[in-house]
Coordinates of C-alpha atoms in Angstrom, one line a residue:
Chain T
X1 CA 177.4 48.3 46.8
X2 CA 180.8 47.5 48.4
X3 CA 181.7 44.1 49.6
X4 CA 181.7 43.3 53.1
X5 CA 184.4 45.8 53.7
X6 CA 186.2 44.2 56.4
X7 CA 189.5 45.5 55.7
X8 CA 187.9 49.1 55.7
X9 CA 186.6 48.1 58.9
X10 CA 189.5 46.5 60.5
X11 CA 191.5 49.6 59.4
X12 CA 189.1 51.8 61.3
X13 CA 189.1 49.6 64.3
X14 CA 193.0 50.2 64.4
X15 CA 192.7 53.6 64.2
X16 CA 189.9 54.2 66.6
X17 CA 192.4 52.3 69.5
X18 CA 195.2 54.6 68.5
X19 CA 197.3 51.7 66.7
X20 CA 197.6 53.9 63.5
X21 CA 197.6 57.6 63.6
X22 CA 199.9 58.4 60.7
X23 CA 198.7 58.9 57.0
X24 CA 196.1 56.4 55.8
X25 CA 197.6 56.2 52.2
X26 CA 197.8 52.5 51.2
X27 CA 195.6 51.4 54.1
X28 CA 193.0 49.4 53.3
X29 CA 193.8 49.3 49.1
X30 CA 190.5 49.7 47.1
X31 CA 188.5 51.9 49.3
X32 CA 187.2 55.3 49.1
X33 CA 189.1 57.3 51.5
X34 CA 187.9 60.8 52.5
X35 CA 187.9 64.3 53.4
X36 CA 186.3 65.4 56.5
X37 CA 184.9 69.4 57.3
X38 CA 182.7 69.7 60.6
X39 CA 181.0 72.4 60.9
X40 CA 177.8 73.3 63.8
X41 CA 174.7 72.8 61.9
X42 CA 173.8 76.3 61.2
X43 CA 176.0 76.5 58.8
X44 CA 175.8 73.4 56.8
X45 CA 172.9 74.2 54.5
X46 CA 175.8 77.1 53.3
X47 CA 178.4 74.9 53.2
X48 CA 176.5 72.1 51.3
X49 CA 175.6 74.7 48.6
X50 CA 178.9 76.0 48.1
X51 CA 179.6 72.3 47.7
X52 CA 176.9 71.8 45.1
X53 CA 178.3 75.2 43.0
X54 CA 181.3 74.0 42.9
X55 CA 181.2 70.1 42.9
X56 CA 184.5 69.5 41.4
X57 CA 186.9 70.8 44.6
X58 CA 183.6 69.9 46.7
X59 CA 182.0 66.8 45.8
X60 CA 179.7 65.5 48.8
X61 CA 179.5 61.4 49.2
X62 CA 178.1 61.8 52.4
X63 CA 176.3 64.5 55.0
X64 CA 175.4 63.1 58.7
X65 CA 172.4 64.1 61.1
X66 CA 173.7 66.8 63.5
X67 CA 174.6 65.0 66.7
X68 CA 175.4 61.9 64.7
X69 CA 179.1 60.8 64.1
X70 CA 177.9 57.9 61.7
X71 CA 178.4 58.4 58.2
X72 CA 175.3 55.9 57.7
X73 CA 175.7 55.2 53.4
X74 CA 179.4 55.5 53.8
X75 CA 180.4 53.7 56.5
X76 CA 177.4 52.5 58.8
X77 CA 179.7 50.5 61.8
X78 CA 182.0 53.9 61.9
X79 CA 182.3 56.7 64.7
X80 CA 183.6 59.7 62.8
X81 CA 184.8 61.2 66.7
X82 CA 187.1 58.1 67.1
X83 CA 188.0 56.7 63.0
X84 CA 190.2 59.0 61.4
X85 CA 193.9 59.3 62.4
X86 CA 194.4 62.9 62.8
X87 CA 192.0 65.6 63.4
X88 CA 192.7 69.6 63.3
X89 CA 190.4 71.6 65.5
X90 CA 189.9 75.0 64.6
X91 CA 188.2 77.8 66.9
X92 CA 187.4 81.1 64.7
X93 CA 189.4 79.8 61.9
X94 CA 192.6 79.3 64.8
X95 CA 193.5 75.6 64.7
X96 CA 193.6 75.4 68.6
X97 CA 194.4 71.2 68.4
X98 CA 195.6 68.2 66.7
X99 CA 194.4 65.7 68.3
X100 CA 193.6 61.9 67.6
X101 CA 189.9 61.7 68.2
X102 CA 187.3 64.6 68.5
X103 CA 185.2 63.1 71.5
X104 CA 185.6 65.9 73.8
X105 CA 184.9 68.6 71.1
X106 CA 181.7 66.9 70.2
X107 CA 178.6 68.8 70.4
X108 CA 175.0 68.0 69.2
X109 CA 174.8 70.7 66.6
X110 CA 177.7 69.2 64.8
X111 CA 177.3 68.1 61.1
X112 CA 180.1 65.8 59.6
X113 CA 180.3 66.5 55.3
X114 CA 182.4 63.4 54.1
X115 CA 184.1 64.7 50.3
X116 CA 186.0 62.7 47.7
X117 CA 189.9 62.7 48.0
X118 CA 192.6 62.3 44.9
X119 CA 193.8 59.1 46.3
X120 CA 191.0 56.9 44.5
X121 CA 192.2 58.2 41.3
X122 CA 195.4 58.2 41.6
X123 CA 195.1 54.5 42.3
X124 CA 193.6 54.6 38.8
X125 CA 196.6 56.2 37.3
X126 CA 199.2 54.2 39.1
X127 CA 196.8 50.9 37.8
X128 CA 197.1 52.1 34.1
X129 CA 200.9 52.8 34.2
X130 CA 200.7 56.4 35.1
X131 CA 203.6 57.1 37.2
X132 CA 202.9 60.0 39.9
X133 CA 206.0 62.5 40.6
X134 CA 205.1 62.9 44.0
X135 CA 205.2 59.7 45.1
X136 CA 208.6 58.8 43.0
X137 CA 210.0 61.9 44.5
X138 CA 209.0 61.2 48.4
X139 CA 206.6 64.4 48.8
X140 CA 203.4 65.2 48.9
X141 CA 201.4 66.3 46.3
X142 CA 201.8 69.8 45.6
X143 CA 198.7 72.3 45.6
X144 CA 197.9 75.9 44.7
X145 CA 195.9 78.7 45.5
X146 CA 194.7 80.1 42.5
X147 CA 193.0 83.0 40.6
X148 CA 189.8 81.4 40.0
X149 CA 186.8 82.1 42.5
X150 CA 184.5 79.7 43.7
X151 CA 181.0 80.3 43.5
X152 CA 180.4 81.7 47.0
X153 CA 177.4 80.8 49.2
X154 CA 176.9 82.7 52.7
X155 CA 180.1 82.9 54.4
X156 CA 182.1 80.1 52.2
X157 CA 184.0 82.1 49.7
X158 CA 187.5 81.6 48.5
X159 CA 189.4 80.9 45.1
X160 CA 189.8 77.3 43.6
X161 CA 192.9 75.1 45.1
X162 CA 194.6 72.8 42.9
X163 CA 196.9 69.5 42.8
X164 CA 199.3 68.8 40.2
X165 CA 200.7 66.1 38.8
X166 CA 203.7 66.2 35.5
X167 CA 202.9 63.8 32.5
X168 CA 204.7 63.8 29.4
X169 CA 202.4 64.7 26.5
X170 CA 202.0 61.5 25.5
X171 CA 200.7 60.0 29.1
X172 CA 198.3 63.6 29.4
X173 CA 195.0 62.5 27.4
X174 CA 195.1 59.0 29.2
X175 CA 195.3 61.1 32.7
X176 CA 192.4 62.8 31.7
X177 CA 189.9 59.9 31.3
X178 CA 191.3 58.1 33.6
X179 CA 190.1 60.7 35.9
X180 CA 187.2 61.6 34.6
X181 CA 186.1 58.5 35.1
X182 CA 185.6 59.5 39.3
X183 CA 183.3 63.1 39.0
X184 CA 183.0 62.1 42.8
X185 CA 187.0 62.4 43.6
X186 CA 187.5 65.5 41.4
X187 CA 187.2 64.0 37.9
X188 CA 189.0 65.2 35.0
X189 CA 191.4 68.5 35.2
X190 CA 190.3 71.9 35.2
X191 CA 193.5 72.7 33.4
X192 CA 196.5 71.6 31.5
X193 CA 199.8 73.5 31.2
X194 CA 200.4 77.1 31.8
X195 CA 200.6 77.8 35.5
X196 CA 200.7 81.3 35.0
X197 CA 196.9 81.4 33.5
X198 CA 195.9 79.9 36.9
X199 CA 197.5 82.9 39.0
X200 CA 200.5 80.3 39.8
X201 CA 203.4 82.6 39.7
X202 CA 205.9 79.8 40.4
X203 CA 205.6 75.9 40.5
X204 CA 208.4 75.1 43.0
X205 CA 206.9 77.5 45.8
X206 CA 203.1 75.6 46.2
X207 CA 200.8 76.8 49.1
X208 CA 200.3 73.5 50.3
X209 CA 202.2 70.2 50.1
X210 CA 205.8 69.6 48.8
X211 CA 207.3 71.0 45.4
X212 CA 208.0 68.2 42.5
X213 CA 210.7 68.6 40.1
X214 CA 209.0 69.2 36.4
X215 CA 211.2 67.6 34.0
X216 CA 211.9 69.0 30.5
X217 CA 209.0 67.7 28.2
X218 CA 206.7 67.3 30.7
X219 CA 203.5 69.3 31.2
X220 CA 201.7 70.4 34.5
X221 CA 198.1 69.4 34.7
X222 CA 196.2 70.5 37.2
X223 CA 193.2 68.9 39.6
X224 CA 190.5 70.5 41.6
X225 CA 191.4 69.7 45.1
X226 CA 189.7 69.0 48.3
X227 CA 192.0 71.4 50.5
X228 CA 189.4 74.1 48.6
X229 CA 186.1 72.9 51.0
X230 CA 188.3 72.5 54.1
X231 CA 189.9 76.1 53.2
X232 CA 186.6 77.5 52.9
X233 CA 185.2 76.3 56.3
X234 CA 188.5 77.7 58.0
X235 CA 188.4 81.3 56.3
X236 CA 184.8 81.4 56.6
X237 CA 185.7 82.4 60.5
X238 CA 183.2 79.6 62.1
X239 CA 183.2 79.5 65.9
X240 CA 184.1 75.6 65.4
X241 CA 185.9 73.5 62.4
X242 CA 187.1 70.1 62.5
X243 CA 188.8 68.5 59.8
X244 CA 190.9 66.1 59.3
X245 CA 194.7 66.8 59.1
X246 CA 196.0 66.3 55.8
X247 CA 196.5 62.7 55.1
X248 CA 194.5 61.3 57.3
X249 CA 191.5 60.2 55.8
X250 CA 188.1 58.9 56.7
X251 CA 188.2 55.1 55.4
X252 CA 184.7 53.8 53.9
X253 CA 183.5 50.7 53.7
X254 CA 182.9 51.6 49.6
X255 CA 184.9 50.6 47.3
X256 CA 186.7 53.0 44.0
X257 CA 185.8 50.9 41.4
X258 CA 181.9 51.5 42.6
X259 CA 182.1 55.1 42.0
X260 CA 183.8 54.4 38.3
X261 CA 181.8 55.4 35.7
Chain C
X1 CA 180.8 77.3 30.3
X2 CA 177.3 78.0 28.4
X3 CA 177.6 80.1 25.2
X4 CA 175.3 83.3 25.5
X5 CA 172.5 81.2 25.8
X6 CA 169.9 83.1 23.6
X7 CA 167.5 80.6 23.2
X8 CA 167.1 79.9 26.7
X9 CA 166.9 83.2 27.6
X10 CA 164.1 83.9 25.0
X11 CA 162.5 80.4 25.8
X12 CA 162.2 82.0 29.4
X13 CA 161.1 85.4 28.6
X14 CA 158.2 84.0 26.9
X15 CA 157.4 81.4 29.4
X16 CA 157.4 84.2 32.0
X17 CA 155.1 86.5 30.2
X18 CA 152.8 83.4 29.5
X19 CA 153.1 83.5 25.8
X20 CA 154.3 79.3 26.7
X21 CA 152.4 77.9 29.5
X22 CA 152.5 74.6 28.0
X23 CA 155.2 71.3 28.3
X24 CA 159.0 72.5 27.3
X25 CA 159.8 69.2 25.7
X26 CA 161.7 70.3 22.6
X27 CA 162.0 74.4 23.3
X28 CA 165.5 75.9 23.5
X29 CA 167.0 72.6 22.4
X30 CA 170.7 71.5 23.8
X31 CA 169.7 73.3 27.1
X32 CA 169.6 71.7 30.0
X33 CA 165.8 71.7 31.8
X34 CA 165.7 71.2 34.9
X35 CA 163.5 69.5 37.5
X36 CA 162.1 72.4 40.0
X37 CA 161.3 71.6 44.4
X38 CA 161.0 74.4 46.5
X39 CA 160.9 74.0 50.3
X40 CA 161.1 76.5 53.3
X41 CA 164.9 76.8 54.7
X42 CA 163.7 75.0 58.0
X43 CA 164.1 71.8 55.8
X44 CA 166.3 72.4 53.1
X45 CA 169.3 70.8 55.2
X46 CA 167.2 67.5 55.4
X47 CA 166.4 67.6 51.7
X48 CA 169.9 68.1 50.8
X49 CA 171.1 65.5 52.6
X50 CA 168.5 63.1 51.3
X51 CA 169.5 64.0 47.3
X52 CA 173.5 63.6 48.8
X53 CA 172.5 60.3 49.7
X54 CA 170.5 59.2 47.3
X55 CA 172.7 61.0 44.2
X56 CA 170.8 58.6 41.0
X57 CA 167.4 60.2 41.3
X58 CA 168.2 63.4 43.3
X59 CA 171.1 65.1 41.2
X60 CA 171.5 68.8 42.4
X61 CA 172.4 70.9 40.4
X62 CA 171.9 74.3 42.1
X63 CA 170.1 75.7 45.4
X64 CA 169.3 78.8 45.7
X65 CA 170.0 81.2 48.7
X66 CA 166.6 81.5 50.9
X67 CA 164.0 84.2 49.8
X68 CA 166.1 84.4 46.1
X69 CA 164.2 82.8 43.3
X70 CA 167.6 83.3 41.2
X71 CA 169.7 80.5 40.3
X72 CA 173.0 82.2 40.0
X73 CA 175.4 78.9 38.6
X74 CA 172.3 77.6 36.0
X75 CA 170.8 80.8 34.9
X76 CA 171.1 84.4 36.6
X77 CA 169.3 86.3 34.7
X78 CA 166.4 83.9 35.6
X79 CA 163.2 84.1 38.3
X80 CA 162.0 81.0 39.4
X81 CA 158.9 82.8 40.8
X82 CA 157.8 83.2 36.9
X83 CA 160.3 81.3 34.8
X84 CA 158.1 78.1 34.9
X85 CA 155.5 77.6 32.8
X86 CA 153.2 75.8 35.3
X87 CA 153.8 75.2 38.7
X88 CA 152.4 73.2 41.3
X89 CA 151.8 74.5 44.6
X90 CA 151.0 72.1 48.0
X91 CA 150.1 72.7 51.2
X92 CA 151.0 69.9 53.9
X93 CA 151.0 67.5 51.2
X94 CA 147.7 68.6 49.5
X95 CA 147.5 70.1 46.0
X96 CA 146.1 73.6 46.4
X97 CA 147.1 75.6 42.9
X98 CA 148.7 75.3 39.6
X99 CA 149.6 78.3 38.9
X100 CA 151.5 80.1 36.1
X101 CA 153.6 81.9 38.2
X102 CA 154.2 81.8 42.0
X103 CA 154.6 85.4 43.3
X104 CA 152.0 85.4 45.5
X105 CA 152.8 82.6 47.0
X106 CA 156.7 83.4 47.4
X107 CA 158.0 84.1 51.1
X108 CA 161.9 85.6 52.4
X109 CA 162.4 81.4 53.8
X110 CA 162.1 79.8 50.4
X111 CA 165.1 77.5 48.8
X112 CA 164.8 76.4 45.5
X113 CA 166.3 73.1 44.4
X114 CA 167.1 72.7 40.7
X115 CA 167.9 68.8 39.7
X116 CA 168.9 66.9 36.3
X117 CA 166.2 65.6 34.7
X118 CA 166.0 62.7 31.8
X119 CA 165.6 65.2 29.1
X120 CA 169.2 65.7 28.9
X121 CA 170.2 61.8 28.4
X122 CA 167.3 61.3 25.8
X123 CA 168.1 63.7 23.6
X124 CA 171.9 61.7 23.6
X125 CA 169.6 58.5 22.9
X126 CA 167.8 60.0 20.3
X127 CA 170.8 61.3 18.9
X128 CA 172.5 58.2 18.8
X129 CA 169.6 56.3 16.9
X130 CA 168.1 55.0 20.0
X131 CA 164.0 55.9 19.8
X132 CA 161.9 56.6 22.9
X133 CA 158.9 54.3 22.5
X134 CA 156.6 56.9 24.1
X135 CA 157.8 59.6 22.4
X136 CA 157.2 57.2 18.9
X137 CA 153.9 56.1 21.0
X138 CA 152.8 60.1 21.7
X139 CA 152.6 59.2 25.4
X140 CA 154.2 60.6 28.4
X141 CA 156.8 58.0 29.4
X142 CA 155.8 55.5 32.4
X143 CA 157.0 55.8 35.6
X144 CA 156.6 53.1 38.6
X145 CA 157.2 53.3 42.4
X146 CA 159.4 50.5 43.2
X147 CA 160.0 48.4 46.5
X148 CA 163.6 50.1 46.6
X149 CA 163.6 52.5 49.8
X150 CA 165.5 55.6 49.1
X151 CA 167.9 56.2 52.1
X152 CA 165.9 58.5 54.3
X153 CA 166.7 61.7 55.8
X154 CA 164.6 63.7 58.2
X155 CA 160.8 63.7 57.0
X156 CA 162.7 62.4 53.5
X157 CA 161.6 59.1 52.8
X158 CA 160.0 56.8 50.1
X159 CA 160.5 54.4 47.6
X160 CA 163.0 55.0 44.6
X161 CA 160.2 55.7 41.7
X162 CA 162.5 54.6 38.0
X163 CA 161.1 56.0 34.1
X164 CA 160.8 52.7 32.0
X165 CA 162.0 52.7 28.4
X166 CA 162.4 49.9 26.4
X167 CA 164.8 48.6 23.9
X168 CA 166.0 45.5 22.1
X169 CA 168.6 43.8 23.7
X170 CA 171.5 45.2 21.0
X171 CA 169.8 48.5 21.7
X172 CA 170.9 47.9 25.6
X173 CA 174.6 48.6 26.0
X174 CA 174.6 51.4 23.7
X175 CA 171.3 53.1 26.2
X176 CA 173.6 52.6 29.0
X177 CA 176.9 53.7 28.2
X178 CA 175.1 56.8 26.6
X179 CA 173.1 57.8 29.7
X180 CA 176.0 57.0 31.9
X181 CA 177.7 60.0 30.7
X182 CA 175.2 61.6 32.3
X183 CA 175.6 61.4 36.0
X184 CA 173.7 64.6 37.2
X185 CA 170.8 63.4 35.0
X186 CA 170.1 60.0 36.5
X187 CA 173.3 58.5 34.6
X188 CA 173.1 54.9 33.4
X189 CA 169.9 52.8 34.8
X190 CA 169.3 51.3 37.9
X191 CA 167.9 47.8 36.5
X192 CA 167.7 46.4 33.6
X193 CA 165.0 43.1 32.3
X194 CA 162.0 42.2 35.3
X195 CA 159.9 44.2 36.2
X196 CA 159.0 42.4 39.3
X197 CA 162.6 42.6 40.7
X198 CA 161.9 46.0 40.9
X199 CA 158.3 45.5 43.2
X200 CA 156.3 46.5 39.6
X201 CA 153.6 44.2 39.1
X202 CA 152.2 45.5 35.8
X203 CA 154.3 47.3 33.4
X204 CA 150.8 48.4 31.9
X205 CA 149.5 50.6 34.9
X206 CA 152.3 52.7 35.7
X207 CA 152.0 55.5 39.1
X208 CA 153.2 58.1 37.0
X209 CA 152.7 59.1 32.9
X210 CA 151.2 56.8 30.7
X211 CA 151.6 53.1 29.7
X212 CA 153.6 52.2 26.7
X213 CA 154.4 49.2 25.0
X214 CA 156.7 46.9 25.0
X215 CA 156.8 44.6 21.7
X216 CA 158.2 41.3 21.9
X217 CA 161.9 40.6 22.3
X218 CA 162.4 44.2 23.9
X219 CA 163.5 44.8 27.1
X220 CA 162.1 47.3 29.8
X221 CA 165.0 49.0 30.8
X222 CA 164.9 51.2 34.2
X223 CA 165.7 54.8 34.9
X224 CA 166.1 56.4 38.5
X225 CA 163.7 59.8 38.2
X226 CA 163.2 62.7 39.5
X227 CA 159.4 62.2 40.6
X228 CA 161.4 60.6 43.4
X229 CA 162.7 63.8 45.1
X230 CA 159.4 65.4 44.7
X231 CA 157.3 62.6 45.6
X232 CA 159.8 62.7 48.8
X233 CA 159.2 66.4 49.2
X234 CA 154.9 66.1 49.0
X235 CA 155.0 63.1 51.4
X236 CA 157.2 64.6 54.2
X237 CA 153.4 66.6 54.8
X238 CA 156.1 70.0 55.1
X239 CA 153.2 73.3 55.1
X240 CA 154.3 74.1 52.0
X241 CA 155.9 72.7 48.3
X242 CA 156.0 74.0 45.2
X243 CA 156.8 71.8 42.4
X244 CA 157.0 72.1 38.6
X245 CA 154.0 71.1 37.5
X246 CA 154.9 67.5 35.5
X247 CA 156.7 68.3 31.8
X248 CA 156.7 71.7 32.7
X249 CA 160.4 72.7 33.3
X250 CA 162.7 74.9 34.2
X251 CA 165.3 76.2 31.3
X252 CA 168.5 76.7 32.1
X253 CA 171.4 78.6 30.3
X254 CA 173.2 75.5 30.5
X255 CA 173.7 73.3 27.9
X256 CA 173.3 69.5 28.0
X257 CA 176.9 68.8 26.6
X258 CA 178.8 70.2 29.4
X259 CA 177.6 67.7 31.4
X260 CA 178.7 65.2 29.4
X261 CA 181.7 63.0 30.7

């Protein structure tokens, strides 16, 4: 179990009065930070088994009682209307708001699905020496749609979306069990090299996120990604969506290196 | 991805025209079996949610759309009204049947849940020299209820109930680091050395399966299992369960080393 998690908490507290509403990268070092989708109840037991076909974009640390805000194994002094930065409110797939807490959208039918996020192992990387592009460059990691379908279930059907991160041959096998190493954040790759194999037609235009610059000698490999859950929820046309806007995490009270195997 | 899967397929063809009504210990070997709860839709929300939050003895590894007994992501040429050799069926709580197959008792609101069971990381043990003493005993291995509560959900809750096997304490870190490759088959164990730690009084008279024993200067070494979810889904009194009926499993077309990390 995690420590006492105070810096989780006092993180959360912070945000919750408004004092942070930016990106919650490099808050609160050493926890899990993660991805939000809300969705009305009727539609979770879809949702959480398109999750469980397709548990590498969509692995689920936590699902809350309809009505309730608190993710109780995650984070049991949270309010997940008040604790994350930055939310996106969608209506029929529209996002209709960006606001900084959900308490007004709240409704009693509301289930909260809490999903492992990249940044635990990228922590990982960074801890072993692996440099990350994105962040030497300034940009966010860049993702992609791609040509491989996730398993649907009811209305939650759309291809896998990557991340990608450049190693040099050399740095590639040590990215992959360093990551494998978190099957709850995404694990190991689903591929190495050849974007074109993944229905990427071109690196430098990515669907989501910022380009990188790919240096000669160095190989794309390529992560399931967590925009794939919160891009099924919007496309699957439900009257309400919240998620969090991208890079603003939930903070837990848990900690990585307890979900390192 | 599974290769073609013949074996499974066969195992299952002749389980479902009762030609094997017996224990699948050892058929279609390098598959993964799989640990079988089926509950009406009305709950399957609050089941999933209690496996989510409890992920060591409640690993998911498919559900199945209401009213289809087909597990499209383990096995989809499969019926899980037939596919079992024995089933258990039990009405608010009470055991009613035990049944070969389950067709008559089958209804349009029915969601089958599929979970890892310890199959897959003991034939990794065995394969790596380390014996199973029931299995060199000819007993069913022991299972205990502990005083750990399972994080509840809904009419989900009970104690975590753990498989006991024991080894020699050089025998230790090689069972855990092989079974913690495992993750969606109970992954490494959840307690290692007394008994009593655990709530277990007498390692001799365990809830489930039979006694075995443990010689001197071995160590009993603790499993989370998946009599838990079950045991969760009898107790929560729903009007109906059907279980696999204990050894009895269902075959997938998976096979055990692609869940390996």
């Amino acid at each position: 179990m995690a420590g006492p998690g105070v810096t989780a908490a006092e993180a959360r507290e912070r945000i919750r009065h408004g004092e942070h509403t930016g990106p919650t990268v490099g808050l609160a070092p050493g926890h899990v930070q993660a991805n939000l989708v809300i969705i009305p109840e009727e539609h979770a037991l879809d949702f959480s088994r398109f999750c469980v076909r397709n548990p590498k974009p969509c692995p689920v640390l936590e699902i809350t009682e309809a009505g309730s805000p608190v993710p109780r194994t995650l984070a049991p002094g949270a309010d997940l209307r008040t604790d994350v930065p930055r939310y996106r409110v969608y209506e029929a797939g529209e996002l209709v708001d960006e606001p900084v807490e959900i308490r007004n959208y709240w409704r009693g039918d509301l289930v909260c699905f809490l999903l492992g996020c990249s940044f635990t192992f990228e922590a990982a990387l960074l801890a072993a020496g692996l440099r990350l592009a994105h962040l030497d460059q300034g940009r966010n990691v860049p993702m992609y749609a791609t040509n491989r379908e996730c398993v649907p279930s009811g209305p939650f059907r759309r291809p896998l979306v990557v991340s990608m991160r450049p190693y040099r041959p050399k740095g590639v096998p040590r990215a992959v069990s360093i990551t494998a190493r978190y099957p709850m954040m995404h694990g190991s790759p689903v591929h190495i090299g050849d974007p074109e194999a993944l229905g990427i037609g071109d690196l430098e235009q990515p669907d989501f996120g910022d380009p990188v610059d790919v240096h000669d000698g160095e190989i794309p490999v390529f992560w399931a990604c967590g925009v794939t859950p919160q891009a099924a929820a919007l496309e699957a046309g439900l009257p309400l969506v919240i998620t969090h806007s991208p890079g603003h995490m939930f903070i837990t009270d848990r900690r990585d290196a307890e979900y390192a195997l």
